[in-house]
mmCIF file of C-alpha atoms in Angstrom:
data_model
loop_
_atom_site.group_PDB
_atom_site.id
_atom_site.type_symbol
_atom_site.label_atom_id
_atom_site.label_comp_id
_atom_site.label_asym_id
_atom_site.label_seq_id
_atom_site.Cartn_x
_atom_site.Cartn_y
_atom_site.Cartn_z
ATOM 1 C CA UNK A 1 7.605 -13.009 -64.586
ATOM 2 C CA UNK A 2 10.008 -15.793 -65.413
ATOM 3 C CA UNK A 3 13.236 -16.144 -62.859
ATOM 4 C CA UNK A 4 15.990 -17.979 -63.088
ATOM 5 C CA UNK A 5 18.288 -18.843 -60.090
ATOM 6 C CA UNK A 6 21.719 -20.182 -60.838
ATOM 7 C CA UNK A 7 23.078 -21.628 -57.801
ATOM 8 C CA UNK A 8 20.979 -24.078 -55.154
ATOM 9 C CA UNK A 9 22.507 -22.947 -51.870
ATOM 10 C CA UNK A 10 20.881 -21.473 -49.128
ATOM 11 C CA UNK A 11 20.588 -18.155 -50.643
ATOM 12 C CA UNK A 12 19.859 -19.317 -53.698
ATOM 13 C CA UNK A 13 17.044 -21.668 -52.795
ATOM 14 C CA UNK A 14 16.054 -18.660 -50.919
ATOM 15 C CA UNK A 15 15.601 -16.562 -53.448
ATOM 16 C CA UNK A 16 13.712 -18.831 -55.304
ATOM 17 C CA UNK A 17 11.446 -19.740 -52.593
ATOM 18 C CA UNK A 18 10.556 -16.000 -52.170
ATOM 19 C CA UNK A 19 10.467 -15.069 -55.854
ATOM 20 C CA UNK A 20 7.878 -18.088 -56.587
ATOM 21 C CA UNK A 21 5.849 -17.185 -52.799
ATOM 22 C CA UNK A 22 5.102 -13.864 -55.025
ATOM 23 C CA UNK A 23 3.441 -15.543 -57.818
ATOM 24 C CA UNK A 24 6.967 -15.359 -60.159
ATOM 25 C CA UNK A 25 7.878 -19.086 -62.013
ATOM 26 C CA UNK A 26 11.706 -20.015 -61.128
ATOM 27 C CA UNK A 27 14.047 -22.674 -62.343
ATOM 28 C CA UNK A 28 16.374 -22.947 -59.928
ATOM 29 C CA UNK A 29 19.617 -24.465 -61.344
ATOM 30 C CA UNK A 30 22.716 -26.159 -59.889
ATOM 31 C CA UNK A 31 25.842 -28.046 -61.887
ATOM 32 C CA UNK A 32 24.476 -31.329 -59.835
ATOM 33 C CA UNK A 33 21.770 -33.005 -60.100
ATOM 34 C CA UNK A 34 22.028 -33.575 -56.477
ATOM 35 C CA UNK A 35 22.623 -29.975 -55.547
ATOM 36 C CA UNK A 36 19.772 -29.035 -56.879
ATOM 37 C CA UNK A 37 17.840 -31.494 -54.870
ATOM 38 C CA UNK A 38 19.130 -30.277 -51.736
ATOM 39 C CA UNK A 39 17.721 -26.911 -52.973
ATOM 40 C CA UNK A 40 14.239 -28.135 -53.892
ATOM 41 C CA UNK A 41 14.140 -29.874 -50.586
ATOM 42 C CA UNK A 42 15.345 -27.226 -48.453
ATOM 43 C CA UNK A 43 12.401 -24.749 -49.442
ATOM 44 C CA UNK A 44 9.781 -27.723 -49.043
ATOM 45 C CA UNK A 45 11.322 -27.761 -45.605
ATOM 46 C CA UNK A 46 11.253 -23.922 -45.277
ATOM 47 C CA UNK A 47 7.876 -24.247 -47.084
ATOM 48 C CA UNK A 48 6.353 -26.967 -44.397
ATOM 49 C CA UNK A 49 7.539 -24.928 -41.351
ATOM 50 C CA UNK A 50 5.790 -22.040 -42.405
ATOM 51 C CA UNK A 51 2.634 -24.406 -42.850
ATOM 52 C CA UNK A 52 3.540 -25.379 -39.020
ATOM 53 C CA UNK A 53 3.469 -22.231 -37.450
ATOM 54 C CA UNK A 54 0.267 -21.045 -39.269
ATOM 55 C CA UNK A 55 2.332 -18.363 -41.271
ATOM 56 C CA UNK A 56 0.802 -19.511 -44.962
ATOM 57 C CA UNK A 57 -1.505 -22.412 -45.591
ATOM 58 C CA UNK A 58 -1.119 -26.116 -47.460
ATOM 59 C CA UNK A 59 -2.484 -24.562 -50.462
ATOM 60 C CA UNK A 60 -0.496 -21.647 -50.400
ATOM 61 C CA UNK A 61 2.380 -24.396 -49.806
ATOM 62 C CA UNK A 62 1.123 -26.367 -52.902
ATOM 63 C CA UNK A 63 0.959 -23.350 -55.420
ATOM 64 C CA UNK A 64 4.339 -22.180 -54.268
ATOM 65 C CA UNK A 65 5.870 -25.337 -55.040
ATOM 66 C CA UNK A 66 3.941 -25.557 -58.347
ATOM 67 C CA UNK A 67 5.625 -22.614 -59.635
ATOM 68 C CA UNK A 68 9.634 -24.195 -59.256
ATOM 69 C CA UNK A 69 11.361 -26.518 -61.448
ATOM 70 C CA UNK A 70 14.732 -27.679 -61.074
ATOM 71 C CA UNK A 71 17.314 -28.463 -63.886
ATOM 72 C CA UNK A 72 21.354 -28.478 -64.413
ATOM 73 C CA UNK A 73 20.853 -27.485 -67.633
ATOM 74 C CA UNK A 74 22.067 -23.560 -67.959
ATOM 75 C CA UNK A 75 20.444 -22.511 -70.985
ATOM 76 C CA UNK A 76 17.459 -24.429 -69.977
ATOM 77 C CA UNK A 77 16.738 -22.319 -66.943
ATOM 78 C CA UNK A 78 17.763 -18.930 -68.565
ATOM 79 C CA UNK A 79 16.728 -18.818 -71.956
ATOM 80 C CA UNK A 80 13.287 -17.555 -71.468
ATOM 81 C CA UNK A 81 13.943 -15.517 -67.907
ATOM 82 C CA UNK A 82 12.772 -11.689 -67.770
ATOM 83 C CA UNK A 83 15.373 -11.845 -64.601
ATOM 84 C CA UNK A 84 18.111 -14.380 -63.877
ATOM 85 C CA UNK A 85 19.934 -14.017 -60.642
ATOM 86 C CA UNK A 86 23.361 -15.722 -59.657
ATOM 87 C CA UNK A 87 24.265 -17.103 -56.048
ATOM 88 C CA UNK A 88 27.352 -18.473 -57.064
ATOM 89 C CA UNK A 89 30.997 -18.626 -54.628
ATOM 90 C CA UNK A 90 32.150 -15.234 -54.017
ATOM 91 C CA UNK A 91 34.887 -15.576 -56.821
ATOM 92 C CA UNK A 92 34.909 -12.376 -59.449
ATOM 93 C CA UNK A 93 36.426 -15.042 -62.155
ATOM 94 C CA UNK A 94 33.360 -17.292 -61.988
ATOM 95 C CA UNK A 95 30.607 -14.860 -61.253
ATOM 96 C CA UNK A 96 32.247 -13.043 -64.630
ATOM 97 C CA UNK A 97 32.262 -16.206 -66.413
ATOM 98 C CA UNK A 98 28.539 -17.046 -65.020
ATOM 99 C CA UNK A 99 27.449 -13.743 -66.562
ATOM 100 C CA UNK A 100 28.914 -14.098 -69.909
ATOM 101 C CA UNK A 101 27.495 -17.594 -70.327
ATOM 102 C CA UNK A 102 24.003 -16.019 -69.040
ATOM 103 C CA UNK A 103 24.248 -13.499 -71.534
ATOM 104 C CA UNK A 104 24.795 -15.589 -74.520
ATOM 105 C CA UNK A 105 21.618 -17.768 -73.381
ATOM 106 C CA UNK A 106 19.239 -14.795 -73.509
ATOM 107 C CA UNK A 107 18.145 -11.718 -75.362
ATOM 108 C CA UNK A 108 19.201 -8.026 -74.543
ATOM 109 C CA UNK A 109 16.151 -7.633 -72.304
ATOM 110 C CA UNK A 110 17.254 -9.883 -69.814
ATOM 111 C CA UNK A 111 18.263 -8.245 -66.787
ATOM 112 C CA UNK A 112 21.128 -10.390 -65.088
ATOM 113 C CA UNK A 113 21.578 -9.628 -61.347
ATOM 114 C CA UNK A 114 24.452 -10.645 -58.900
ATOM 115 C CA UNK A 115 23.361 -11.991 -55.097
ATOM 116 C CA UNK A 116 27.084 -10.710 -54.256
ATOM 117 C CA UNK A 117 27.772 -9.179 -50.717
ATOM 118 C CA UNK A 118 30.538 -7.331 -51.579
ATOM 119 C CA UNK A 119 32.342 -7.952 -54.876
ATOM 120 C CA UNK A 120 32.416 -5.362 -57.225
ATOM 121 C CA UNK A 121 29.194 -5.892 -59.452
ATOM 122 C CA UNK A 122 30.899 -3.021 -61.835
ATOM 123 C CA UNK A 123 33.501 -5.609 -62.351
ATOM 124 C CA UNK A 124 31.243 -7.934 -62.963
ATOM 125 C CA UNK A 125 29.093 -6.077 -65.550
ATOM 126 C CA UNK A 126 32.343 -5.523 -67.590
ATOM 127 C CA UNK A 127 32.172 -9.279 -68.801
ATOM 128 C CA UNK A 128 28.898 -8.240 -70.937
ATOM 129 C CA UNK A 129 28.482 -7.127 -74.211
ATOM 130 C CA UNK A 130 25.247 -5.079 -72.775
ATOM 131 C CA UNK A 131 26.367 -4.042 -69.212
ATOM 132 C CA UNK A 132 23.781 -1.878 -68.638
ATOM 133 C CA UNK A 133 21.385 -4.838 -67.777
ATOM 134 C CA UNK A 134 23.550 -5.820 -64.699
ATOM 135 C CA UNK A 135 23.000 -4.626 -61.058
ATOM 136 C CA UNK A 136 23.088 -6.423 -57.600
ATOM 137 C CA UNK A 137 20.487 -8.102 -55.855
ATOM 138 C CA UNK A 138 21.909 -8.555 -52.015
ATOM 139 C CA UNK A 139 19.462 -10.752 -50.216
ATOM 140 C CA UNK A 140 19.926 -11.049 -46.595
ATOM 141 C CA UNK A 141 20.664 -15.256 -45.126
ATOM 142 C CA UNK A 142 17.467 -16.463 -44.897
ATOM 143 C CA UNK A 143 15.931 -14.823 -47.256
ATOM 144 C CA UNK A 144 12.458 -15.980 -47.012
ATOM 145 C CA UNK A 145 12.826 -14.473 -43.647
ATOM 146 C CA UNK A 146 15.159 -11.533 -43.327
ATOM 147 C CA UNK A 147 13.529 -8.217 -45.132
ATOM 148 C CA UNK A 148 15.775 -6.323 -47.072
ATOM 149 C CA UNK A 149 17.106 -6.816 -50.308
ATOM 150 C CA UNK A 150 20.313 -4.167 -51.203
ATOM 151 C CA UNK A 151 19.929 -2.883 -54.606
ATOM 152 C CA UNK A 152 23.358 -2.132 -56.197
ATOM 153 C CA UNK A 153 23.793 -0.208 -58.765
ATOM 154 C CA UNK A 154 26.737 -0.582 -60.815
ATOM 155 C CA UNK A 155 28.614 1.611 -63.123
ATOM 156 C CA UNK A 156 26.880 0.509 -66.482
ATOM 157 C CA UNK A 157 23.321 0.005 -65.019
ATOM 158 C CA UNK A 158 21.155 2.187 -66.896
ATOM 159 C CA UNK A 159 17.524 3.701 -65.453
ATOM 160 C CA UNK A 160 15.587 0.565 -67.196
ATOM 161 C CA UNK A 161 17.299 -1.888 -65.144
ATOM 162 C CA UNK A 162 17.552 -0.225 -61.737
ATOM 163 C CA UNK A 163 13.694 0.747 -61.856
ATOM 164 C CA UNK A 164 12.759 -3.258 -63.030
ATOM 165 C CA UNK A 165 15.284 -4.267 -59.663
ATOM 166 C CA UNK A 166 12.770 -1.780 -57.609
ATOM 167 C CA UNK A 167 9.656 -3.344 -59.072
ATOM 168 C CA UNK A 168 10.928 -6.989 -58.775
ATOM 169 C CA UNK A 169 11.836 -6.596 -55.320
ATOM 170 C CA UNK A 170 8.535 -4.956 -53.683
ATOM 171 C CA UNK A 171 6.589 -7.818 -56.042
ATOM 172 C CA UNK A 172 8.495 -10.324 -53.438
ATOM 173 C CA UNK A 173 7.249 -7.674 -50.809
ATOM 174 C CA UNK A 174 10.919 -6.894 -49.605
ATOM 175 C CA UNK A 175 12.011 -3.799 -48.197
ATOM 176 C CA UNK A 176 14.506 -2.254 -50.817
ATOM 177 C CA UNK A 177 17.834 -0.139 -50.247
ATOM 178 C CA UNK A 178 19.723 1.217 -53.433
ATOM 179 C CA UNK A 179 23.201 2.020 -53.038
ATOM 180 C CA UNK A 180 26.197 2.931 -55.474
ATOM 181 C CA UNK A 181 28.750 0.304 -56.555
ATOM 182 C CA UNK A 182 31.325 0.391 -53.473
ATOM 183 C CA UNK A 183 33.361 -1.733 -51.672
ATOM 184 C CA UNK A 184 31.099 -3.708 -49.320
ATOM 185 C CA UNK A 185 27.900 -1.482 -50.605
ATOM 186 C CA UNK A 186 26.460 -0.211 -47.461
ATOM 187 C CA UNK A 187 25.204 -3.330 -45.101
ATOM 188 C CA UNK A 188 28.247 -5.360 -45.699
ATOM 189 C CA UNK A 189 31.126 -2.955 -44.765
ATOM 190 C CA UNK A 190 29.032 -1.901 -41.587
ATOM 191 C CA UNK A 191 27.715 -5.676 -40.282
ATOM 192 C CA UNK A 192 31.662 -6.851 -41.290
ATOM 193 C CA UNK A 193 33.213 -3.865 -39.380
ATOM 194 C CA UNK A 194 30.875 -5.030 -36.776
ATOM 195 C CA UNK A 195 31.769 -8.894 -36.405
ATOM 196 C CA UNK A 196 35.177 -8.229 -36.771
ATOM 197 C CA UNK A 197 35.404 -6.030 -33.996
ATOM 198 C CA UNK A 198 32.895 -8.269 -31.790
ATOM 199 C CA UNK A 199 35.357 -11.464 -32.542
ATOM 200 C CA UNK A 200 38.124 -9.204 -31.506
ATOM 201 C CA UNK A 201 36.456 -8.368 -28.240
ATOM 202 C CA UNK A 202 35.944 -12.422 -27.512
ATOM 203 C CA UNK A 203 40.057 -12.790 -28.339
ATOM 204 C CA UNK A 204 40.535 -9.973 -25.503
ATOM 205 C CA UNK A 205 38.454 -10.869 -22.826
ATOM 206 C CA UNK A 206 36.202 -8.490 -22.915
ATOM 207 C CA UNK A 207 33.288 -10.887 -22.629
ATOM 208 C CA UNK A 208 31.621 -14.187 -23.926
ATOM 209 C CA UNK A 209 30.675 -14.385 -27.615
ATOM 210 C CA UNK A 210 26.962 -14.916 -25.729
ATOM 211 C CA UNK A 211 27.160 -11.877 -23.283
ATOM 212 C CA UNK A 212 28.484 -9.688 -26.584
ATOM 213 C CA UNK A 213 25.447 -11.410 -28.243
ATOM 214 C CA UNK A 214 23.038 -10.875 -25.951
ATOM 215 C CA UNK A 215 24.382 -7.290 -25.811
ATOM 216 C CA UNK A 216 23.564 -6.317 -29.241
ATOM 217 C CA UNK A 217 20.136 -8.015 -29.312
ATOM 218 C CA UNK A 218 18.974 -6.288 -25.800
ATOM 219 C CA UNK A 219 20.623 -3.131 -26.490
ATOM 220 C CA UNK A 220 20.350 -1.827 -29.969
ATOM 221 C CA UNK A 221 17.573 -3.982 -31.259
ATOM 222 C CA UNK A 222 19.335 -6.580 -33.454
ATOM 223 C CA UNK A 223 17.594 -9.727 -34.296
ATOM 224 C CA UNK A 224 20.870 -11.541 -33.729
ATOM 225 C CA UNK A 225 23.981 -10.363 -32.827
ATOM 226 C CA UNK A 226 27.141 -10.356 -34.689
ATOM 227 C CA UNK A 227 28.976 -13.067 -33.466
ATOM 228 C CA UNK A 228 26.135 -15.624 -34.285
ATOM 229 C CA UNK A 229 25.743 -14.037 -37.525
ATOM 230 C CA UNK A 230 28.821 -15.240 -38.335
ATOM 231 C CA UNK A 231 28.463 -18.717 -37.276
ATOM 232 C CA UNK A 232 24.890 -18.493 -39.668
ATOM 233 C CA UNK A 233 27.114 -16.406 -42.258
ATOM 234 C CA UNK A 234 30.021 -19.207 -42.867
ATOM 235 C CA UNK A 235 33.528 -17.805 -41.177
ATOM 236 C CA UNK A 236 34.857 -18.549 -44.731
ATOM 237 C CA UNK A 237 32.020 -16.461 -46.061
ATOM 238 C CA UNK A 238 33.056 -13.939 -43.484
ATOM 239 C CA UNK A 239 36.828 -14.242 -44.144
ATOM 240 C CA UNK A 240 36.898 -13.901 -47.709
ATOM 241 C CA UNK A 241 34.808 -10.614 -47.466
ATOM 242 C CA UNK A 242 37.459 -9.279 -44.833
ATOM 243 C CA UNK A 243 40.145 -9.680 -47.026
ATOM 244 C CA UNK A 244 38.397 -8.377 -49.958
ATOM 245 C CA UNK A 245 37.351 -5.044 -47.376
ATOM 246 C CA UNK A 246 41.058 -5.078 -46.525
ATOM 247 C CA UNK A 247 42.424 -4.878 -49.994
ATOM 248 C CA UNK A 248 39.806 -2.207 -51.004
ATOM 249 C CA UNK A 249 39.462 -0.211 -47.784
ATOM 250 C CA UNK A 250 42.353 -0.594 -45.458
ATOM 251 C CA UNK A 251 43.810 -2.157 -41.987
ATOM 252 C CA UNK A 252 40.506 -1.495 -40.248
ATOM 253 C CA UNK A 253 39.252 -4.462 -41.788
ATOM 254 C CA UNK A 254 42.341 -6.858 -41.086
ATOM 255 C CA UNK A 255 40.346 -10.014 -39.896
ATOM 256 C CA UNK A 256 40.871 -11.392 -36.173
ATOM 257 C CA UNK A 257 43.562 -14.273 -35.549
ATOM 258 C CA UNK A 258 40.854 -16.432 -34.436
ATOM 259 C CA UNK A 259 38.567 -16.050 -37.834
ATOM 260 C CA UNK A 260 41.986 -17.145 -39.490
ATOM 261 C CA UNK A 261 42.112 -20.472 -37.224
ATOM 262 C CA UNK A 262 38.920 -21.471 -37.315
ATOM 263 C CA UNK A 263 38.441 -21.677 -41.489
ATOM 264 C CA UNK A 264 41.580 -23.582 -41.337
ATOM 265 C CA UNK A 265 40.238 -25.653 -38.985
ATOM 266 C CA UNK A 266 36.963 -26.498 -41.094
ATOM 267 C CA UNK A 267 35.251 -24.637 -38.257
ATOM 268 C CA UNK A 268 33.248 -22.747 -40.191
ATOM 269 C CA UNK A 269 30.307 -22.251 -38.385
ATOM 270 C CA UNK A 270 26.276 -23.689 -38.564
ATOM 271 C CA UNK A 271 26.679 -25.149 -41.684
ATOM 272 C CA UNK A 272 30.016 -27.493 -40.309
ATOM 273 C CA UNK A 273 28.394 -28.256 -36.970
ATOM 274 C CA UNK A 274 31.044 -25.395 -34.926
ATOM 275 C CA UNK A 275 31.918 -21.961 -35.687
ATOM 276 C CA UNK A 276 32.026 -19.422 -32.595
ATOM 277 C CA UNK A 277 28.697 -21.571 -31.292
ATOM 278 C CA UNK A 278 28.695 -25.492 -31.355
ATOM 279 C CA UNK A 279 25.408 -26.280 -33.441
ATOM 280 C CA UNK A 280 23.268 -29.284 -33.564
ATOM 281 C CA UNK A 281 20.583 -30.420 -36.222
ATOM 282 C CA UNK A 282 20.767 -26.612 -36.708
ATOM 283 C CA UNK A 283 20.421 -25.110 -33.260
ATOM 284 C CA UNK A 284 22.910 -23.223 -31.163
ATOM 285 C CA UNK A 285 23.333 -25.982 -28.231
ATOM 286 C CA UNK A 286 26.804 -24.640 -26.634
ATOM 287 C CA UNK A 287 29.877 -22.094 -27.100
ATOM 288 C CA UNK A 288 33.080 -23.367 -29.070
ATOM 289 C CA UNK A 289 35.969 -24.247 -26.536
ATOM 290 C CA UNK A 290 38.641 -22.753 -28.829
#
């Protein structure tokens, strides 16, 4: 099928790396030239490692990057997508706006899918003149790597569009979850409630961010534990969600004093060099002194 990705990020370079791995042409758009770029260049890096470590081959590599096109141009990348998926900020107003202008670009049979983590795709879907089309597509950070996508299904999504999310996301060969329209869905209100109480254990005491770490990956099996999955989440990222948890679900999701510090700081984690973990070209390399 024809994809469109709006948004170059990390997920959304992702998602385009994975969707054109399956066979799927993408244009992956950005508002920058630039942006965009950085997109393209991160999956030929994601691409080349794989190459590296023997997990696909140069051809493979080749035909992957055959299938992707870049462009800033909106109705350029949508107007002839079977599925166009945002991976915009986490801000309702322009994920709303996003929609509308997708909607406009394309015909009814278009299904438009949010990578949200936790904003109310419902809310979202309300911006549409044909709601039923809309439903969530939560891709786990990386998500040429990490295997489940979170189906959400909205309010308005009718049978059409939840069974085409199914079928797109085993095509990618994903594992897929489908969950009601809530706050946080499922995976984000438990891994939050999780990293919030793991940074409040660092503020008391009760052991390093490492040891708490270490815990979680030794003990119950998790590929990375929840403090580092914060540093490889953003803190903003992290922050923003919290708040949005709090406002929809209570107290329990107040976030920690330090979370609050840290954004302010511009510690935000992997992507600024120092979250909870000091990073390097990438790589954990020590623990934050703050």
């Amino acid at each position: 099928m024809q994809v469109a990705v709006l948004g170059a990020g990390s997920m959304g370079h992702g998602i385009t790396q994975v969707s054109a791995m399956a066979g799927h042409d993408v244009l992956l758009r950005d508002i920058e030239a630039d942006l965009v770029e950085d997109g393209l260049e991160g999956i030929r890096t994601n691409l080349q490692g794989g190459v590296d470590r023997n997990k696909l081959t140069a051809e493979e590599m080749e035909e992957t990057l055959e299938r992707i096109e870049g462009t800033t141009d909106l109705e350029e990348a949508v107007e002839d997508a079977d599925l166009v998926v945002e991976a915009v900020p986490e801000e309702m107003d322009l994920k709303q706006d996003v929609f509308a202008d997708v909607e406009a670009a394309t015909d009814e049979e278009t299904v438009i899918a949010s990578n949200t983590s936790s904003l109310s795709v419902t809310e979202m879907a309300s911006a549409l003149e044909h709601p039923e089309r809309a439903v969530g597509l939560h891709f786990f950070n990386p998500p040429h790597i990490m295997d489940l996508v979170e189906i959400v299904i909205a309010e308005q999504t009718d049978e059409r569009t939840e069974s085409f999310a199914v079928d797109y996301v085993r095509s990618i060969e994903k594992e897929d979850v489908v969950v009601r329209d809530t706050a946080g869905f499922a995976t984000s209100r438990l891994g939050v409630a999780l990293g919030l109480e793991a940074i409040r254990m660092v503020e008391q005491g009760v052991a390093s961010p490492a040891d708490i770490d270490e815990g979680m990956e030794l003990g119950y099996g998790h590929p990375m534990g929840p403090i580092e999955l914060t540093d490889h989440v953003g803190l903003d990222v992290r922050l923003h969600i919290a708040e949005h948890l709090r406002e929809e679900l209570g107290e329990r999701f107040k976030p920690p004093q330090s979370l609050r510090r840290k954004v302010r700081a511009g510690k935000l984690g992997k992507k600024t060099g120092e979250g909870y973990y000091v990073w390097e070209d990438g790589e954990r390399v020590g623990t934050s002194g703050d």
